[in-house]
C-alpha positions as semicolon CSV with decimal commas, in nm:
position;residue;x (nm);y (nm);z (nm)
1;R;0,886;1,775;-1,085
2;R;1,045;1,437;-0,916
3;E;0,843;1,186;-0,775
4;P;0,905;1,188;-0,398
5;A;1,105;0,859;-0,275
6;A;0,943;0,533;-0,236
7;H;0,938;0,425;0,159
8;W;0,904;0,092;0,318
9;Y;0,622;-0,010;0,608
10;V;0,486;-0,304;0,710
11;V;0,129;-0,438;0,779
12;T;-0,019;-0,424;1,047
13;A;-0,360;-0,578;0,958
14;A;-0,424;-0,995;0,920
15;Q;-0,465;-0,940;0,628
16;L;-0,466;-0,613;0,393
17;N;-0,618;-0,670;0,042
18;V;-0,435;-0,488;-0,260
19;R;-0,691;-0,274;-0,511
20;E;-0,658;-0,229;-0,841
21;G;-0,724;0,126;-0,783
22;P;-0,771;0,398;-0,435
23;D;-1,124;0,262;-0,402
24;D;-1,297;-0,029;-0,170
25;S;-1,494;-0,056;-0,493
26;R;-1,247;-0,205;-0,692
27;Q;-1,120;-0,521;-0,765
28;I;-0,863;-0,683;-0,505
29;V;-0,558;-0,810;-0,691
30;D;-0,328;-0,920;-0,398
31;V;-0,376;-0,974;-0,032
32;L;-0,124;-0,958;0,241
33;Y;0,000;-1,031;0,558
34;R;0,066;-0,909;0,866
35;D;0,406;-0,804;0,875
36;Q;0,483;-0,809;0,524
37;R;0,674;-0,516;0,395
38;V;0,552;-0,310;0,102
39;L;0,705;-0,031;-0,074
40;V;0,487;0,276;-0,097
41;E;0,543;0,491;-0,351
42;G;0,550;0,910;-0,316
43;R;0,406;1,017;-0,008
44;L;0,125;0,894;0,236
45;E;-0,206;1,109;0,125
46;G;-0,569;1,099;0,177
47;D;-0,652;0,717;0,273
48;W;-0,519;0,518;0,056
49;A;-0,132;0,383;-0,005
50;R;0,021;0,305;-0,367
51;I;0,270;0,011;-0,329
52;S;0,509;-0,173;-0,602
53;V;0,611;-0,446;-0,372
54;P;0,537;-0,713;-0,319
55;A;0,241;-0,645;-0,560
56;R;0,144;-0,355;-0,754
57;G;-0,143;-0,166;-0,626
58;Y;-0,357;0,050;-0,331
59;V;-0,345;-0,066;0,013
60;A;-0,550;0,137;0,275
61;K;-0,336;0,374;0,482
62;A;-0,470;0,279;0,839
63;F;-0,286;-0,041;0,814
64;L;0,063;0,054;0,755
65;A;0,302;0,130;0,986
66;P;0,718;0,279;0,884
67;V;0,988;0,067;0,948
């Protein structure tokens, strides 16, 4: 089965933590800022989105908007 396509989103929060896994307790690996574009891999499911650009990790879906 093929993975769904990646899609661009923009950060809507002043700061958004990128975590190593889809949970608030996971380590922060990077920080993004309002209006930064992120590449979301696959579908947005649950409360988290897996991103690969500009960093690899997971962000809270609530702070993303489609570009």
